[in-house]
Tab-separated table of C-alpha atoms and ligand atoms in Angstrom:
chain	number	residue	atom	x	y	z
A	1	MET	CA	-14.519	8.593	1.828
A	2	GLU	CA	-17.277	9.030	-0.764
A	3	VAL	CA	-20.263	6.689	-1.108
A	4	ILE	CA	-22.048	6.331	-4.410
A	5	ILE	CA	-25.391	4.531	-4.489
A	6	ARG	CA	-26.594	3.492	-7.849
A	7	ASP	CA	-30.105	2.149	-8.418
A	8	THR	CA	-29.160	-1.170	-9.896
A	9	ARG	CA	-26.259	-3.663	-9.797
A	10	ASP	CA	-25.555	-3.027	-13.455
A	11	GLN	CA	-25.092	0.739	-12.891
A	12	ALA	CA	-22.754	0.089	-9.904
A	13	VAL	CA	-20.623	-2.304	-11.889
A	14	SER	CA	-20.524	0.100	-14.869
A	15	LEU	CA	-19.449	2.973	-12.776
A	16	ALA	CA	-16.547	0.849	-11.214
A	17	ALA	CA	-15.457	-0.133	-14.770
A	18	ALA	CA	-15.696	3.320	-16.058
A	19	ILE	CA	-13.455	4.695	-13.264
A	20	ILE	CA	-10.791	1.968	-14.065
A	21	ALA	CA	-11.084	2.687	-17.842
A	22	ARG	CA	-10.738	6.403	-17.362
A	23	ALA	CA	-7.676	5.950	-15.138
A	24	LEU	CA	-6.081	3.702	-17.767
A	25	VAL	CA	-6.810	6.160	-20.638
A	26	LYS	CA	-5.307	9.042	-18.538
A	27	LYS	CA	-2.226	7.044	-17.490
A	28	PRO	CA	-1.545	4.084	-19.987
A	29	ASN	CA	1.053	2.586	-17.598
A	30	LEU	CA	-1.280	2.731	-14.710
A	31	VAL	CA	-0.392	0.534	-11.602
A	32	LEU	CA	-3.684	-1.102	-10.936
A	33	GLY	CA	-4.676	-3.058	-7.879
A	34	LEU	CA	-7.145	-5.825	-8.617
A	35	ALA	CA	-9.522	-7.951	-6.699
A	36	THR	CA	-11.228	-11.290	-7.204
A	37	GLY	CA	-14.685	-12.733	-6.220
A	38	ARG	CA	-18.088	-12.815	-7.897
A	39	THR	CA	-18.639	-9.103	-7.852
A	40	MET	CA	-15.517	-8.367	-9.832
A	41	GLU	CA	-16.257	-10.851	-12.663
A	42	SER	CA	-18.856	-8.396	-14.036
A	43	VAL	CA	-16.395	-5.519	-13.872
A	44	TYR	CA	-13.821	-7.541	-15.797
A	45	GLU	CA	-16.535	-8.499	-18.351
A	46	LEU	CA	-17.060	-4.915	-19.078
A	47	LEU	CA	-13.387	-4.070	-19.272
A	48	VAL	CA	-12.958	-6.866	-21.857
A	49	ALA	CA	-15.847	-5.430	-23.867
A	50	MET	CA	-14.198	-1.977	-23.713
A	51	TYR	CA	-11.001	-3.568	-24.948
A	52	GLU	CA	-12.761	-5.402	-27.841
A	53	ASP	CA	-15.224	-2.612	-28.827
A	54	ASP	CA	-13.315	0.513	-28.000
A	55	GLY	CA	-9.689	-0.486	-28.046
A	56	LEU	CA	-9.109	0.184	-24.404
A	57	ASP	CA	-5.369	-0.396	-24.081
A	58	PHE	CA	-3.843	-2.485	-21.443
A	59	SER	CA	-0.422	-2.949	-23.103
A	60	LEU	CA	1.487	-0.794	-20.628
A	61	ALA	CA	-0.654	-1.466	-17.564
A	62	ARG	CA	0.912	-3.039	-14.409
A	63	THR	CA	-1.379	-4.975	-12.053
A	64	PHE	CA	-0.997	-6.354	-8.425
A	65	ASN	CA	-3.851	-8.504	-7.091
A	66	LEU	CA	-4.744	-8.221	-3.415
A	67	ASP	CA	-4.355	-11.982	-2.470
A	68	GLU	CA	-3.783	-15.551	-3.414
A	69	TYR	CA	-4.556	-18.856	-1.669
A	70	VAL	CA	-1.606	-20.665	0.007
A	71	GLY	CA	-0.821	-24.022	-1.597
A	72	LEU	CA	-2.727	-23.665	-4.979
A	73	PRO	CA	-0.595	-23.607	-8.117
A	74	PRO	CA	-1.424	-20.998	-10.776
A	75	GLU	CA	-2.977	-23.642	-13.027
A	76	ASP	CA	-5.439	-24.828	-10.421
A	77	PRO	CA	-8.890	-23.539	-11.553
A	78	ASN	CA	-9.494	-22.322	-7.910
A	79	ALA	CA	-6.294	-20.211	-7.734
A	80	TYR	CA	-6.731	-16.390	-8.131
A	81	ARG	CA	-4.031	-16.493	-10.806
A	82	PHE	CA	-6.217	-18.775	-12.878
A	83	TYR	CA	-9.375	-16.579	-12.131
A	84	MET	CA	-7.461	-13.451	-13.277
A	85	ASN	CA	-6.185	-15.124	-16.461
A	86	LYS	CA	-9.516	-16.387	-17.346
A	87	HIS	CA	-11.566	-13.240	-16.614
A	88	LEU	CA	-9.195	-10.567	-17.733
A	89	PHE	CA	-5.430	-11.099	-18.540
A	90	HIS	CA	-6.012	-13.676	-21.316
A	91	ARG	CA	-8.893	-11.563	-22.887
A	92	VAL	CA	-7.099	-8.236	-23.238
A	93	ASN	CA	-3.665	-7.020	-24.471
A	94	ILE	CA	-1.964	-6.872	-21.122
A	95	ASP	CA	1.651	-8.230	-20.948
A	96	LEU	CA	1.457	-11.154	-18.511
A	97	ARG	CA	4.766	-10.231	-17.204
A	98	ASN	CA	3.325	-7.006	-15.879
A	99	THR	CA	0.672	-8.926	-13.830
A	100	HIS	CA	1.431	-9.814	-10.254
A	101	LEU	CA	-0.149	-12.080	-7.736
A	102	PRO	CA	1.479	-13.440	-4.516
A	103	ASN	CA	2.883	-16.876	-5.158
A	104	GLY	CA	0.893	-19.293	-3.047
A	105	MET	CA	3.309	-22.040	-3.699
A	106	ALA	CA	6.346	-20.222	-2.315
A	107	GLU	CA	8.502	-22.385	-0.017
A	108	ASP	CA	9.430	-19.293	2.025
A	109	ILE	CA	6.139	-17.426	2.401
A	110	GLU	CA	7.595	-14.688	4.514
A	111	ALA	CA	10.230	-13.989	1.791
A	112	GLU	CA	7.497	-14.148	-0.811
A	113	CYS	CA	5.440	-11.501	1.061
A	114	ARG	CA	8.511	-9.237	1.376
A	115	HIS	CA	9.162	-9.719	-2.280
A	116	TYR	CA	5.613	-8.685	-3.173
A	117	GLU	CA	5.831	-5.428	-1.209
A	118	GLU	CA	9.204	-4.655	-2.935
A	119	GLU	CA	7.648	-5.330	-6.354
A	120	ILE	CA	4.827	-2.736	-5.569
A	121	LEU	CA	7.477	-0.218	-4.484
A	122	ASP	CA	9.488	-0.823	-7.573
A	123	CYS	CA	6.456	0.209	-9.506
A	124	ASN	CA	6.171	3.334	-7.282
A	125	GLY	CA	3.149	2.218	-5.562
A	126	ILE	CA	-0.413	1.363	-6.678
A	127	ASP	CA	-2.326	4.216	-8.506
A	128	LEU	CA	-5.825	2.626	-8.162
A	129	GLN	CA	-6.804	-0.291	-6.121
A	130	VAL	CA	-10.085	-2.032	-6.715
A	131	LEU	CA	-11.675	-3.829	-3.720
A	132	GLY	CA	-14.590	-6.082	-3.000
A	133	ILE	CA	-15.702	-6.860	0.523
A	134	GLY	CA	-16.153	-10.190	2.409
A	135	ARG	CA	-18.990	-10.912	4.758
A	136	THR	CA	-16.499	-10.576	7.621
A	137	GLY	CA	-15.649	-7.097	6.411
A	138	HIS	CA	-12.322	-8.181	4.925
A	139	ILE	CA	-10.643	-6.280	2.172
A	140	GLY	CA	-8.214	-8.614	0.405
A	141	PHE	CA	-8.101	-11.458	2.975
A	142	ASN	CA	-7.698	-9.147	5.929
A	143	GLU	CA	-9.785	-10.991	8.400
A	144	PRO	CA	-11.020	-9.505	11.788
A	145	LEU	CA	-8.098	-8.124	13.841
A	146	SER	CA	-5.920	-7.560	10.951
A	147	ALA	CA	-3.604	-4.714	12.147
A	148	MET	CA	-4.306	-1.314	10.569
A	149	HIS	CA	-0.545	-1.104	9.646
A	150	SER	CA	-0.270	-4.774	8.458
A	151	ARG	CA	1.716	-5.570	5.358
A	152	THR	CA	1.456	-8.444	2.861
A	153	ARG	CA	1.624	-11.635	4.874
A	154	ALA	CA	-0.206	-15.013	5.194
A	155	LYS	CA	-3.538	-15.001	7.041
A	156	ALA	CA	-5.762	-17.711	8.355
A	157	LEU	CA	-9.162	-17.517	6.894
A	158	THR	CA	-12.245	-17.370	9.156
A	159	PRO	CA	-14.917	-20.108	9.115
A	160	GLU	CA	-17.350	-17.507	7.707
A	161	THR	CA	-15.001	-16.689	4.810
A	162	VAL	CA	-14.514	-20.391	4.113
A	163	GLU	CA	-18.282	-20.859	4.155
A	164	GLN	CA	-18.562	-17.842	1.772
A	165	ASN	CA	-15.889	-19.018	-0.763
A	166	ALA	CA	-15.990	-22.823	-0.576
A	167	PRO	CA	-18.977	-23.121	-2.890
A	168	LEU	CA	-16.883	-21.467	-5.575
A	169	PHE	CA	-14.273	-24.199	-5.463
A	170	THR	CA	-14.360	-26.927	-8.269
A	171	GLY	CA	-12.693	-30.083	-9.202
A	172	GLY	CA	-12.530	-31.558	-5.666
A	173	THR	CA	-9.757	-29.212	-4.589
A	174	PRO	CA	-10.391	-28.442	-0.914
A	175	MET	CA	-10.353	-24.750	-0.067
A	176	PRO	CA	-7.110	-23.734	1.487
A	177	ARG	CA	-7.351	-22.323	5.076
A	178	ARG	CA	-4.755	-19.718	4.483
A	179	ALA	CA	-4.095	-16.982	1.969
A	180	ILE	CA	-1.314	-14.418	1.166
A	181	THR	CA	-2.949	-10.960	1.258
A	182	MET	CA	-1.743	-7.398	0.973
A	183	GLY	CA	-1.970	-5.808	4.425
A	184	VAL	CA	-4.442	-3.111	5.432
A	185	GLY	CA	-1.390	-0.784	5.612
A	186	THR	CA	-0.430	-1.851	2.059
A	187	ILE	CA	-3.985	-1.012	0.854
A	188	LEU	CA	-4.090	2.327	2.577
A	189	GLU	CA	-0.924	3.397	0.746
A	190	CYS	CA	-2.569	3.005	-2.590
A	191	ARG	CA	-3.260	6.436	-4.126
A	192	ARG	CA	-6.932	5.827	-4.779
A	193	CYS	CA	-9.274	2.958	-3.612
A	194	VAL	CA	-12.567	2.037	-5.178
A	195	LEU	CA	-14.599	-0.596	-3.199
A	196	LEU	CA	-17.593	-2.212	-5.022
A	197	ALA	CA	-20.422	-4.116	-3.277
A	198	THR	CA	-23.643	-5.200	-4.552
A	199	GLY	CA	-26.615	-7.279	-3.262
A	200	ARG	CA	-28.612	-7.513	-0.045
A	201	GLU	CA	-26.154	-9.882	1.516
A	202	LYS	CA	-23.500	-6.980	1.648
A	203	ALA	CA	-25.934	-4.514	3.357
A	204	GLU	CA	-24.877	-5.093	6.919
A	205	VAL	CA	-21.255	-5.127	6.468
A	206	ILE	CA	-21.360	-2.097	4.169
A	207	ALA	CA	-23.206	-0.047	6.735
A	208	LYS	CA	-20.578	-1.040	9.277
A	209	ALA	CA	-17.681	-0.278	7.037
A	210	VAL	CA	-18.956	3.055	5.946
A	211	GLU	CA	-20.849	4.473	8.935
A	212	GLY	CA	-19.536	2.347	11.935
A	213	PRO	CA	-16.579	3.039	14.046
A	214	VAL	CA	-13.254	2.274	12.749
A	215	THR	CA	-12.064	-1.084	14.062
A	216	ALA	CA	-9.620	-3.824	13.355
A	217	MET	CA	-12.525	-6.200	13.627
A	218	ILE	CA	-13.814	-4.914	10.289
A	219	SER	CA	-10.825	-4.248	8.003
A	220	ALA	CA	-12.958	-2.234	5.507
A	221	THR	CA	-13.478	0.449	8.123
A	222	ALA	CA	-9.799	1.345	7.768
A	223	LEU	CA	-10.908	2.819	4.332
A	224	GLN	CA	-12.460	5.694	6.317
A	225	LEU	CA	-8.914	6.746	6.968
A	226	HIS	CA	-7.964	6.742	3.324
A	227	PRO	CA	-7.636	10.195	1.687
A	228	ASN	CA	-9.117	9.117	-1.579
A	229	CYS	CA	-11.553	6.293	-1.338
A	230	THR	CA	-14.904	5.775	-3.218
A	231	VAL	CA	-17.365	3.163	-2.123
A	232	ILE	CA	-19.865	2.165	-4.857
A	233	VAL	CA	-22.906	0.245	-3.915
A	234	ASP	CA	-26.211	-0.717	-5.547
A	235	GLN	CA	-29.517	0.155	-3.782
A	236	GLU	CA	-29.638	-3.283	-2.090
A	237	ALA	CA	-26.029	-3.161	-0.693
A	238	GLY	CA	-26.733	0.306	0.372
A	239	SER	CA	-30.077	-0.400	2.005
A	240	LEU	CA	-28.978	-0.175	5.655
A	241	LEU	CA	-26.930	3.073	5.247
A	242	GLN	CA	-28.302	6.118	7.258
A	243	ASN	CA	-27.169	9.116	5.226
A	244	THR	CA	-28.191	8.072	1.774
A	245	ASP	CA	-29.674	11.578	0.845
A	246	TYR	CA	-26.374	13.122	1.454
A	247	TYR	CA	-24.436	10.525	-0.597
A	248	ARG	CA	-26.841	10.860	-3.437
A	249	TRP	CA	-26.575	14.643	-3.304
A	250	ILE	CA	-22.681	14.333	-3.579
A	251	PHE	CA	-22.991	12.247	-6.701
A	252	GLU	CA	-25.441	14.605	-8.327
A	253	ASN	CA	-23.556	17.792	-7.403
A	254	GLU	CA	-19.830	17.093	-7.135
A	255	PRO	CA	-18.236	18.226	-10.402
A	256	ASP	CA	-15.841	15.274	-10.511
A	257	TRP	CA	-18.766	12.927	-10.867
A	258	GLN	CA	-20.470	14.905	-13.698
A	259	GLN	CA	-18.506	12.962	-16.339
A	260	TYR	CA	-19.937	9.697	-15.011
A	261	HIS	CA	-23.606	10.748	-15.238
B	301	GLP	C1	-12.665	-12.939	-1.707
B	301	GLP	C2	-11.607	-11.910	-1.940
B	301	GLP	C3	-11.867	-10.545	-1.490
B	301	GLP	C4	-13.315	-10.091	-2.103
B	301	GLP	C5	-14.356	-11.115	-1.641
B	301	GLP	C6	-15.782	-10.722	-2.222
B	301	GLP	O1	-12.892	-13.354	-0.300
B	301	GLP	N1	-10.408	-12.361	-1.206
B	301	GLP	O2	-10.932	-9.714	-1.862
B	301	GLP	O3	-13.577	-8.905	-1.638
B	301	GLP	O4	-13.910	-12.390	-2.220
B	301	GLP	O5	-16.310	-11.871	-2.847
B	301	GLP	P1	-17.702	-11.735	-3.714
B	301	GLP	O6	-17.585	-10.682	-4.774
B	301	GLP	O7	-17.793	-13.037	-4.210
B	301	GLP	O8	-18.770	-11.414	-2.626
């Protein structure tokens, strides 16, 4: 795992967007894993600007989102499909047929989850998975005690997650209590992971995720086992980390990061 601490939120968001853009330029038919939430909105904003201003090409990209609420149709403004269309897919030249989210309306949820895993395999796996982190330490919706080897499945959301995400719900739709999410095992199989966290409210969970012991109680700690994972934080989200001098030194000195300075 590498930890990159940027001074400001904007710098952290820009770095995440730049990593995605470079991966897409290098491999136009990139299989890109996507995340939702407030943090990601700014990343998508930058990717849309790169498409509009610099012609960043999404035409061959394939995408898989981490999760979707159970029981919300795609046209519900609170559904993650709606979020993705609104913030990214409808604003760039991606072929919607190449964009995948779990179907939260599926009658047979288990079959849908198996199907989602098969679709990922059919694309030869995910090249780059972008992740946010919830206050419970979830990646996707892998709430505490999600097995390290878990696959795509429906998970019950914790009261803390409901409290965190319910304010985002509009139009009187009650927030579902379950979601379909890629498993921790599914995420660990992605060839590269980039987790982005900003703001003081993420500081505790980032310190645990990066420097704490690996535990199923905090799914993000599983990323310590991933061979190619970058955690990007702003100063505030990184404020409770211990080894910050070392992390900063890596970013300044590691040749791979020179192109992002
Ligand atoms: C939701 C998503 C997570 C995401 C989290 C972060 O819970 N299921 O994948 O990491 O939001 O949200 P925010 O960026 O709003 O803090």
